Structure formats: structure tokens, C-alpha cells
Coordinates of C-alpha atoms and ligand atoms in Angstrom, one line a residue:
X1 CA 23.6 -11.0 0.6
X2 CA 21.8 -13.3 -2.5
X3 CA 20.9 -16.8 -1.8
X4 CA 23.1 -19.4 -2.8
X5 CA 22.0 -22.3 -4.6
X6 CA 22.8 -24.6 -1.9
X7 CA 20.5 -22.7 0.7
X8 CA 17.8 -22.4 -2.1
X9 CA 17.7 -26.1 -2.4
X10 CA 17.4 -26.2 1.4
X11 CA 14.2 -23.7 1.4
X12 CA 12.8 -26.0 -1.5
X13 CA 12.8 -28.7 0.5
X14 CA 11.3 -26.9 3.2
X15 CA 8.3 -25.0 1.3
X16 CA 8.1 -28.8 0.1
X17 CA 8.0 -30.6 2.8
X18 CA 5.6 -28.1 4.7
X19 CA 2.8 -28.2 1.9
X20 CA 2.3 -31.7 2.6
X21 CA 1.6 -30.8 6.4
X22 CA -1.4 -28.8 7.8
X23 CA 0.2 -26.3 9.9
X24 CA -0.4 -22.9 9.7
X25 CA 2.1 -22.2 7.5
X26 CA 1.3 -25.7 5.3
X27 CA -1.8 -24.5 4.6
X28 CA -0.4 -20.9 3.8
X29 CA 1.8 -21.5 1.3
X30 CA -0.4 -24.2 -0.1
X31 CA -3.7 -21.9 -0.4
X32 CA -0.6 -19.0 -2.8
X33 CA -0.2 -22.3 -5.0
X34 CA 3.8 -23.0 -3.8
X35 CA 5.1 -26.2 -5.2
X36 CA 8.6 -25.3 -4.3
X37 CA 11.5 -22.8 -4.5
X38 CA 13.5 -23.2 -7.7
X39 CA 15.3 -19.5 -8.0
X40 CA 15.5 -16.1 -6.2
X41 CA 12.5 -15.0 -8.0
X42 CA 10.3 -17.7 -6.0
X43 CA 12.3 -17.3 -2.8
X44 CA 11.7 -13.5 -3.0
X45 CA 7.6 -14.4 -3.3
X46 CA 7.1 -15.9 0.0
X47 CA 5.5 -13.7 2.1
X48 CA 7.2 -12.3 5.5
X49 CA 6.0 -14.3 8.4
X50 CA 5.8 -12.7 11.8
X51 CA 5.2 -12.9 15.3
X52 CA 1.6 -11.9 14.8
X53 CA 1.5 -15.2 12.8
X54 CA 2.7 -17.1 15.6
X55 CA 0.0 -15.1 17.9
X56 CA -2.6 -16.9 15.3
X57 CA -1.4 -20.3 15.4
X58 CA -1.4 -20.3 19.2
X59 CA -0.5 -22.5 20.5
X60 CA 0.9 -25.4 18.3
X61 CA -0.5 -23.9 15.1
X62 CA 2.5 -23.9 13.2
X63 CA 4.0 -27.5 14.4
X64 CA 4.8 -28.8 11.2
X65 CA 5.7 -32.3 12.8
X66 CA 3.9 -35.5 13.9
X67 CA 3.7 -35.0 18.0
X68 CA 5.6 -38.1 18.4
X69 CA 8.6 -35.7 16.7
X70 CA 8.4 -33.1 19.1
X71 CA 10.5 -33.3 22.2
X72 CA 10.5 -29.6 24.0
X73 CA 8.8 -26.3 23.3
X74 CA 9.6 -22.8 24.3
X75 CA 7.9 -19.7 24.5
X76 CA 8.3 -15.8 24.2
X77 CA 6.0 -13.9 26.4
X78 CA 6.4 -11.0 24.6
X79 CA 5.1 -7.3 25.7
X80 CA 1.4 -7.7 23.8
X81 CA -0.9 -10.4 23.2
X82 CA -0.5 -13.9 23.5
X83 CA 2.5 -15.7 24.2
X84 CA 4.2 -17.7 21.2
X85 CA 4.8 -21.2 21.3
X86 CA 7.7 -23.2 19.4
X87 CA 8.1 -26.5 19.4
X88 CA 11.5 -28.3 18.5
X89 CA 12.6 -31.8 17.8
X90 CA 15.2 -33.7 18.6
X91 CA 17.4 -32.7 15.6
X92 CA 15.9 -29.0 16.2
X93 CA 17.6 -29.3 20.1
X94 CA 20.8 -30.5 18.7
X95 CA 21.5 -28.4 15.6
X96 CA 20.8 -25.4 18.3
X97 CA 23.7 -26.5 20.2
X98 CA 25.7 -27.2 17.4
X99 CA 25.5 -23.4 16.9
X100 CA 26.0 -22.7 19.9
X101 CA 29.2 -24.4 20.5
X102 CA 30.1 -23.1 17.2
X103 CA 29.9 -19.6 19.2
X104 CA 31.5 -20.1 22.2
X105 CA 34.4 -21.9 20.1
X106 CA 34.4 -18.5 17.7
X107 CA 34.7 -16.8 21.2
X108 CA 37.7 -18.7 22.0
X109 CA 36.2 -20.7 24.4
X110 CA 37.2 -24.0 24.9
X111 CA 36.8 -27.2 27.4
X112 CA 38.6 -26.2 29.5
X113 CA 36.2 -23.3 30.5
X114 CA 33.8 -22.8 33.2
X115 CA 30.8 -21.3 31.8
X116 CA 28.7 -19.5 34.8
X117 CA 25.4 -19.0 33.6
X118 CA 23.1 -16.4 34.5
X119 CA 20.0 -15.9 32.0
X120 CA 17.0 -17.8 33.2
X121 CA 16.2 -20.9 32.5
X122 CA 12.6 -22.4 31.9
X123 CA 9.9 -21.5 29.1
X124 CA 11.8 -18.8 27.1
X125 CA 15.0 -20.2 25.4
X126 CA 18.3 -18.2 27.0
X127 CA 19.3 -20.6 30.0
X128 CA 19.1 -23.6 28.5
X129 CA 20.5 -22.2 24.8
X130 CA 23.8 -21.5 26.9
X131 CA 23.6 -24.2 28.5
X132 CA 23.8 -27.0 26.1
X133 CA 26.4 -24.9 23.6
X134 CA 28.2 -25.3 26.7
X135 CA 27.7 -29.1 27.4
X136 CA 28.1 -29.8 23.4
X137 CA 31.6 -27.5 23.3
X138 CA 32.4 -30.1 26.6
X139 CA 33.6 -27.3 29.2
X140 CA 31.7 -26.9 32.2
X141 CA 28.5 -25.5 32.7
X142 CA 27.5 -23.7 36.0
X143 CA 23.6 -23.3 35.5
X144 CA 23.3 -20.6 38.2
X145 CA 20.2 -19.1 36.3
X146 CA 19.7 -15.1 37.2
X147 CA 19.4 -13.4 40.2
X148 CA 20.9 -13.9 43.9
X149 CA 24.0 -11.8 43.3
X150 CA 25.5 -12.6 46.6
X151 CA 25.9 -16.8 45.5
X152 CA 26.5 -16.1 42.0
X153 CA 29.7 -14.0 43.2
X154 CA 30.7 -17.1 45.4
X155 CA 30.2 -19.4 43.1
X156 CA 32.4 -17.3 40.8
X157 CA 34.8 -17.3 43.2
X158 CA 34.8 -20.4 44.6
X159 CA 34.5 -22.0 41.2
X160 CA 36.7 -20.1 39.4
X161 CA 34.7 -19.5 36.7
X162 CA 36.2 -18.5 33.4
X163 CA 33.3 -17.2 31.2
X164 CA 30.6 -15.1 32.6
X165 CA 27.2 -15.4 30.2
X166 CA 24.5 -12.2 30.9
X167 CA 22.7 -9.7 29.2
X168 CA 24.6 -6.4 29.1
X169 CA 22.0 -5.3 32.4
X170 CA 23.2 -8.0 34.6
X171 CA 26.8 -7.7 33.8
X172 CA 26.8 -4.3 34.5
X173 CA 25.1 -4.8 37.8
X174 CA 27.8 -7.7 38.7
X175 CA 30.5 -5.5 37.7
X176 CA 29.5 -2.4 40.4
X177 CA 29.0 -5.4 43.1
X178 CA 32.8 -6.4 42.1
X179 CA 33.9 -3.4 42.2
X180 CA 32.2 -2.1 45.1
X181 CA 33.1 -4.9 47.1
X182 CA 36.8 -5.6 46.0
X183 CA 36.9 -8.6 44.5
X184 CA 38.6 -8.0 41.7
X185 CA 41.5 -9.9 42.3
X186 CA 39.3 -13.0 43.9
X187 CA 38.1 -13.5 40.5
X188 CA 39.1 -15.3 37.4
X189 CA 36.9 -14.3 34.6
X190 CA 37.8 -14.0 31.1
X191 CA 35.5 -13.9 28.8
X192 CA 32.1 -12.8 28.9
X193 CA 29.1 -13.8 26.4
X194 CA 26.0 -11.3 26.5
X195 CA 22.7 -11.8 24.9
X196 CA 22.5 -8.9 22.3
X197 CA 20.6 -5.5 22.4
X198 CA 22.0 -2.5 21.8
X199 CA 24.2 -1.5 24.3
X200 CA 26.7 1.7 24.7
X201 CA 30.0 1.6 24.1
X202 CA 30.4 2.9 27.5
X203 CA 28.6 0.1 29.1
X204 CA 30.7 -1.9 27.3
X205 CA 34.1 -0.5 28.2
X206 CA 32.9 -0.2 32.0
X207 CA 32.0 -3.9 31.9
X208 CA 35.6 -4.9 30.3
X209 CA 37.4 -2.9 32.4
X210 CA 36.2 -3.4 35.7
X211 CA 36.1 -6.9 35.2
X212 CA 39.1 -7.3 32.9
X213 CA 37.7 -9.2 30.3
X214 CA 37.1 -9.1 27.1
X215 CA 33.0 -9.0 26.0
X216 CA 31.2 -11.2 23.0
X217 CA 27.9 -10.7 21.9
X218 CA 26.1 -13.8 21.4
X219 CA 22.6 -13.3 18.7
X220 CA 19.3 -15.1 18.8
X221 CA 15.5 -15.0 19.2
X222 CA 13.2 -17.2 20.5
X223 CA 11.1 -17.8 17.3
X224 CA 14.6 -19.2 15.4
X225 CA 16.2 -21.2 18.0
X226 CA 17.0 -19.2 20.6
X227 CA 20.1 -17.2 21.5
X228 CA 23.4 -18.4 19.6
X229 CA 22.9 -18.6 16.0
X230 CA 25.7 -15.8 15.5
X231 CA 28.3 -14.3 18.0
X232 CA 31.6 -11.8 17.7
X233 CA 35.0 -13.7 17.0
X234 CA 38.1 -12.1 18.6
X235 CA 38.7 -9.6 15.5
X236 CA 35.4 -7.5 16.8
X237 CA 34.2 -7.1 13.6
X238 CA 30.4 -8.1 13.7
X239 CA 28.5 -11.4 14.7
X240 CA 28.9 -14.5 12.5
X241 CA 26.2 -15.9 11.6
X242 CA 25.8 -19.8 10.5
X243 CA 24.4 -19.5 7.0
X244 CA 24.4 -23.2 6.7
X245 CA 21.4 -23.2 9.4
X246 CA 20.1 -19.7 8.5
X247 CA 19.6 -17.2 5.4
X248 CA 19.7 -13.6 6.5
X249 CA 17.8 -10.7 4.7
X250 CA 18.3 -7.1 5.3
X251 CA 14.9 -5.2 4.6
X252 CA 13.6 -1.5 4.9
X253 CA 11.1 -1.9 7.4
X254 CA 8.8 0.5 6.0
X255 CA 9.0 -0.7 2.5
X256 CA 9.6 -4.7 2.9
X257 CA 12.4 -4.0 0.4
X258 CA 15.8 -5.6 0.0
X259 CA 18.2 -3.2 1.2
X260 CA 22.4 -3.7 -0.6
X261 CA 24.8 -5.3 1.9
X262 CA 26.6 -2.5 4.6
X263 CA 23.3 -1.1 4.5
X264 CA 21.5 -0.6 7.8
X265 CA 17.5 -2.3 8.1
X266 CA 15.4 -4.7 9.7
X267 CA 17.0 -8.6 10.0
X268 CA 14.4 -11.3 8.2
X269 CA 15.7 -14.7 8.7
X270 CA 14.9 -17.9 7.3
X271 CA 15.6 -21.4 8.7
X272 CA 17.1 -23.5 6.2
X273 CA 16.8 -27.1 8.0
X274 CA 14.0 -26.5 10.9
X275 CA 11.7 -29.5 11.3
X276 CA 9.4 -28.6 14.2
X277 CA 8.7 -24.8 13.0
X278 CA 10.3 -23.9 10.3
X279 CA 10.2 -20.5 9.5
X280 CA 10.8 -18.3 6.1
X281 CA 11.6 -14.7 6.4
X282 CA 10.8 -14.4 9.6
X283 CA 11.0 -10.5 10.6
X284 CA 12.8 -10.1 13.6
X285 CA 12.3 -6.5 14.2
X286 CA 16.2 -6.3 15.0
X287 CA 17.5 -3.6 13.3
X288 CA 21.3 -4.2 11.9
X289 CA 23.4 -4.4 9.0
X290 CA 25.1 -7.2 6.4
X291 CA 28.7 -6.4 7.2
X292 CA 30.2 -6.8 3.8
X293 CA 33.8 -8.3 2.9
X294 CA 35.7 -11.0 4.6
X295 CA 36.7 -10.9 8.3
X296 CA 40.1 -10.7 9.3
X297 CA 39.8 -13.9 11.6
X298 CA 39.1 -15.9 8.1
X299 CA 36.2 -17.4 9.1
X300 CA 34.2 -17.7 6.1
X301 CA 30.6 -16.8 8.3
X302 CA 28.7 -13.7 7.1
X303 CA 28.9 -11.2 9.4
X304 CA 25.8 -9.0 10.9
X305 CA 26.7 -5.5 12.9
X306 CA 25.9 -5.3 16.5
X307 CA 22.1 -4.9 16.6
X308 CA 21.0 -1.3 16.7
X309 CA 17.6 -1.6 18.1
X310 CA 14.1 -2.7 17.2
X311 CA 12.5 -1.4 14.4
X312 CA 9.0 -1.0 16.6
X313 CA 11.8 0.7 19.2
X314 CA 11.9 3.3 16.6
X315 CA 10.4 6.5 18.1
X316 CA 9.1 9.4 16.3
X317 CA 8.9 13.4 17.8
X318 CA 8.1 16.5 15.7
X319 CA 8.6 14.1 12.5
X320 CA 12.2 13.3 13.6
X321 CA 13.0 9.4 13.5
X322 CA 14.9 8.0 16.5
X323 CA 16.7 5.0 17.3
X324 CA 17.5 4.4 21.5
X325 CA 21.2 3.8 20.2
X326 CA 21.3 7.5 19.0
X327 CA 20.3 8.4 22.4
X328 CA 23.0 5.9 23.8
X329 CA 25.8 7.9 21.5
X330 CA 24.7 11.3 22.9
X331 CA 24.7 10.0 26.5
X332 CA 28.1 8.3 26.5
X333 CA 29.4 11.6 25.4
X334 CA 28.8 13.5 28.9
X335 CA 30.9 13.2 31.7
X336 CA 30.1 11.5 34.4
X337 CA 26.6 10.1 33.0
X338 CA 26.2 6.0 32.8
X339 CA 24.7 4.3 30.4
X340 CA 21.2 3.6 31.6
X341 CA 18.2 5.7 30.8
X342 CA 14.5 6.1 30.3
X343 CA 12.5 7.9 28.0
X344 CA 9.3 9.0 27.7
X345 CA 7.4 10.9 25.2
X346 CA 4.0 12.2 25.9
X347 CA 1.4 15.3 24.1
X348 CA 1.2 18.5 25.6
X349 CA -2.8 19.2 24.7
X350 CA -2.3 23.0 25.8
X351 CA 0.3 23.7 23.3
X352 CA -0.5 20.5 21.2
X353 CA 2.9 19.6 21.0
X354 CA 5.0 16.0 21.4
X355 CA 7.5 16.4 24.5
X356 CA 10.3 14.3 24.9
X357 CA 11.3 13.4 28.2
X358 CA 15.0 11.4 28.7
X359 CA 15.8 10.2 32.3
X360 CA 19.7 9.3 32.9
X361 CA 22.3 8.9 35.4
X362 CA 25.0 10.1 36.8
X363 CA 27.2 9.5 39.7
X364 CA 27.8 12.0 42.2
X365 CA 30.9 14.3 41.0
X366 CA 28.6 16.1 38.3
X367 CA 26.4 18.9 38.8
X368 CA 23.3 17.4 38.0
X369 CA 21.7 21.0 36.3
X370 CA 24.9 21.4 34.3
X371 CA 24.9 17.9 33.5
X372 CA 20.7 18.0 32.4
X373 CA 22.3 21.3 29.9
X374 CA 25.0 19.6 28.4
X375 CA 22.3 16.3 27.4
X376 CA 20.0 18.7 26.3
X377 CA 22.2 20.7 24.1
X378 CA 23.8 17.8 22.5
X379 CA 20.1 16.1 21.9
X380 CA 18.8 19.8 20.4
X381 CA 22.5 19.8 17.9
X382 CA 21.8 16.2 16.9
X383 CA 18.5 15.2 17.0
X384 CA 16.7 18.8 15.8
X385 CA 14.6 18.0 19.1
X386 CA 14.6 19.4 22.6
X387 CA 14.0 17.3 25.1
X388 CA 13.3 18.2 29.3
X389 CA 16.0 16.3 30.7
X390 CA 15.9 15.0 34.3
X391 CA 19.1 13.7 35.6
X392 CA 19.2 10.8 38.7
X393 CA 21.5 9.6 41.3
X394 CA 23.3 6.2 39.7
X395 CA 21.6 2.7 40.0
X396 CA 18.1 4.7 40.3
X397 CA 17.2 3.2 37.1
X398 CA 16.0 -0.5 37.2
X399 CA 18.8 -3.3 35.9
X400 CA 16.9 -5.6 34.2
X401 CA 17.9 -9.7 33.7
X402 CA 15.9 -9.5 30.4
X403 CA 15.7 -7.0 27.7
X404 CA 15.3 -3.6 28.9
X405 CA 12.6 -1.7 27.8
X406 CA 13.5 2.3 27.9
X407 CA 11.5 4.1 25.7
X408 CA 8.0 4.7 26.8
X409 CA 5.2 6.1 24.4
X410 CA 2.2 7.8 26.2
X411 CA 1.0 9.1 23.2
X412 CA -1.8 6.5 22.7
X413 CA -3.2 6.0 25.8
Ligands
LIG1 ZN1 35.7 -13.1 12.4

């Protein structure tokens, strides 16, 4: 997707404004000799900016804003390292919500809703994100934050909540407790809005099903607002994204290259109107795709694919690159199996090989040995790779409220 002349002028003013300040990323652009960004050519010159940046400029390194500007910060803890800080202003707080409302409206949502939300509010941005889309769309919030299934199904209930915000993990988790308990028909859900990471198409469909609604994914990171800068409309066809906020780049990861629209790669964004950290092609580590065409719902938003992975999820055995969503496609096509699972690849020193070890579920009508044969055979056909496969009893795996992490390298250690 090029840059249009309108978002150009916006990253002008941006690489203009921040020369002027002494933030990290002031002093960057100022030390490479940037006056400003007139054309493509210049655009495509700015260097990638990263989380390891952010790591440097702990903690308000890149605040690119008088303090007296800033009025909240938020943080990603991260895996590694340092936290990240971001500050925002006022204008930051509000074009977020903007977004967001933008979302939930794309989602069909209206004020009439009751929004019951469960990410977590606090330093990192997903509570609060949801929470003020919701406040700025005008339907009613129900700040439940994560956790304590037994009152977030009352509330549900009670409240007759329309719109269920999670990550795929927790919506899973309150779909069994639904279903295992009966309460199907105590509930009015309709909609449900779920931070995005890859997940199955099984998870998906179990989700919808057992709770009889119909699922939107809702985009974001920390480091460029938070969670809501793009979401699915009713067509299904990808997330639209708010190119009036944001220009989104689809790169190789190993080669920083552009890659042509429809093309999978890693998602670089840049923030067209940021005041308290602005950031230019930001790698995100998201792996996805431009989706290219119009969608059939007419809105005029470009369009990202579901996101595939991370790029740093990427794992490599016997010179064979994986993605966890390959390893999602093979599981959800074995009876019985669910669609959580672990893996962990470690060295044999004896026969100086990689081994690959996947850990899944499945419920209790399978024969767990035939099941473990029918993973492995499918992994060997696709992949070129055998893995040992060890199958579990359901719900042994841990559902997480966050981002699950489910490939393990013990390689390095
Ligand atoms: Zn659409």
C-alpha cells in the first residue's frame, strides 16, 4: 500500500515537529540530517524504530512533549528486558477512542449495547482502550476487568450484557463454564470483541457456537495506542485499519523490504498525528498481510488479514521455517483435539539433532495414542518434520488472560 500525499504531509510534519524536540527519536532523526518528508523516497529513508529503541529511551526517552502535555502513560512489560513506557496527551487519549469507537461501530455495535469488559485494566493499555471506545461510542461499559469467572457470569446475566470483550483464551474459558454449567439460555450475548493473536478457526467456531454469537477481532499494540486501531466489519474480510491515524507497511522480516500488497510479512506502522510518542515505522513483529481490493461492506478502510503470528514466534527445526498458525491448521484437523497446545523444541546432544516436542488436547472420546499418530503423521506430510507428540486430558493446558505464549525454545539455554 504506497503513501498517499495526504499521510506524507502528515509524517512531514511529524519528522518536523520532532527535530525541534530532544527526545530520542529528535535527536535521531536530527544527528541522519532530516529536515522533513517531501516524497516516498524520504519516507522510505527513515530508519525502522523498535521496541529495543523504546528499551533505550527508558523511561520517558522518547516523550516528544513538554510534561505539562502529558496526561497518562502506559507500559508493556514485555517477555525481556525492560519495560516500555509511552506517554500520551490529551489529544493522544481521545484520538484512541475515536478509533476505538470507530471499531465497535464497524462491529455493529451501537449505544444501546452493554459492553462487559474483561482484559485488565491498569499499566498496559487493553482495559482502559475498551473502555473508553465504549464510553466515546456512548453504550455502556461494564469494567469487570479479568478474572473471577463466577461474578463475571453474574454480571452477565444479571446485566444482560450484549458484547463480551476478551482475548480468544478467556472466551474460550467462559464459553466451557457456560456450557458446562447451562446457561446458555440465561444469557444475552451477541457480539464478542477479542484482542488479536492468532487463533484457530476451531477456537473460533467453538466460541461462536457455544455462545451464539458472532466474534470480531479488534488490533492494537501498546507502543501505537493500544488495542483498537483496526477491527473486522460484519463482511469478515480482514481488519480495517484507520489510515487517517496510521500508515501500514508490509515488510520481509529478514530483508526489511517492502513486500506487494496480498503478500504475507511483518506489519511496520507509522503514526501519522501522535503528539506524546510519535512513532515512524514502528516494527510490530505481527506477522499479516495488506488485503488488497475493496471490501464488500464499502467502507473505504484498508484492510489487514487476521494476524498470523510474530515474526520472533517464528521457529526453526532441521532448516524448516514454522509459524504456530501452521501448527493450529494441522491441529484443528484431528478429531476430538482442542485448540490449545504447547511446544517445545530442545537438542538431542547424543544424536546432535533438534527435536520437536508439540503438547495438545483432547477430550475424552479419542484414543489418546491414535490421536498422538494422526498429529504426528499430519506434522511429518506438512511440515517435512517429526515431531514426539504427547497428547493431554482437556483444560490441562493453562488459559491465559494475556497473550499466550506456546512455543518454547530450549535450544539456547
Ligand atoms: Zn468491511
Amino acid at each position: 500500500m504506497r503513501i498517499s500525499e495526504e499521510q506524507l504531509k502528515k509524517v512531514d510534519a511529524q519528522i518536523k515537529r520532532l527535530i525541534k524536540t530532544d527526545s530520542y527519536y529528535g535527536k535521531m532523526y536530527r544527528d541522519l540530517g532530516f529536515t522533513g518528508c517531501a516524497s516516498e523516497e524520504e519516507f522510505l529513508r527513515i530508519p525502522f524504530s523498535s521496541k529495543e529503541d523504546l528499551r533505550n529511551a527508558y523511561p520517558l526517552g522518547i516523550q516528544a512533549v513538554p510534561d505539562e502535555e502529558v496526561v497518562r502513560i502506559h507500559s508493556s512489560s514485555g517477555t525481556t528486558g525492560k519495560p516500555v513506557i509511552i506517554p500520551y496527551t490529551a489529544k493522544d487519549v481521545d484520538d484512541w477512542a475515536t478509533m476505538f469507537a470507530r471499531c465497535y461501530e464497524l462491529a455493529g455495535i451501537t449505544k444501546k449495547d452493554r459492553i462487559q469488559i474483561t482484559p485488565g485494566y491498569g499499566l498496559w493499555t487493553a482495559g482502559i482502550g475498551f473502555q473508553a471506545g465504549c464510553e466515546k461510542l456512548g453504550a455502556m461499559a461494564i469494567p469487570m476487568g479479568p478474572g473471577n469467572t463466577e461474578k463475571q457470569l453474574q454480571m452477565m446475566q444479571d446485566l444482560g450484557s450484549t458484547v463480551i470483550c476478551a482475548t480468544s483464551s478467556y472466551a474460550l474459558l467462559l464459553a466451557e463454564e457456560i456450557n458446562k454449567r447451562g446457561l446458555k439460555d440465561k444469557i444475552k450475548l451477541k457480539k464478542g470483541v477479542i484482542g488479536s493473536e492468532r487463533w484457530s478457526d476451531k477456537k473460533r467456531e467453538y466460541i461462536a457456537n457455544e455462545l451464539g454469537i458472532e466474534l470480531y477481532d479488534i488490533y492494537g499494540l501498546t507502543e501505537i495506542y493500544g488495542p483498537g486501531i483496526g477491527v473486522n466489519c460484519s463482511k469478515q474480510t480482514g481488519m480495517h485499519c484507520f489510515d487517517d491515524y496510521l500508515y501500514i507497511e508490509i515488510i520481509n522480516p529478514k530483508t526489511g523490504e517492502p513486500v506487494p500488497d496480498g503478500e504475507m510479512g511483518e506489519i511496520v506502522i507509522t503514526t501519522l498525528v501522535k503528539e506524546g510518542a510519535p512513532l515512524l515505522r514502528f516494527r510490530t513483529h505481527d506477522m499479516s498481510r495488506i488485503i488488497p481490493g475493496d471490501c464488500p461492506c464499502g467502507c473505504k478502510y484498508p484492510r489487514l488479514d487476521v494476524i498470523q503470528g510474530r515474526s520472533d514466534d517464528m521457529f526453526k527445526v532441521h532448516g524448516v521455517n514454522m509459524f504456530p498458525s501452521q501448527v493450529e491448521e494441522i491441529l484443528g484437523m484431528v478429531e476430538g483435539v482442542s485448540s490449545e497446545y504447547k511446544i517445545d523444541i530442545a537438542h538431542d546432544d547424543e544424536t546432535n539433532r533438534d527435536i520437536i516436542m508439540l503438547t495438545a488436547e483432547a477430550d475424552g472420546r479419542v484414543n489418546f495414542q491414535d490421536t498422538a499418530d494422526a498429529v504426528r503423521s499430519l506434522f511429518k506430510s506438512r511440515m517435512s518434520v517429526t515431531p514426539r507428540v504427547n497428547i493431554v486430558p482437556l483444560q490441562t493446558l493453562p488459559r491465559s488472560e494475556k497473550k499466550t505464549k506456546r512455543v518454547f525454545d530450549h535450544r539456547e539455554e
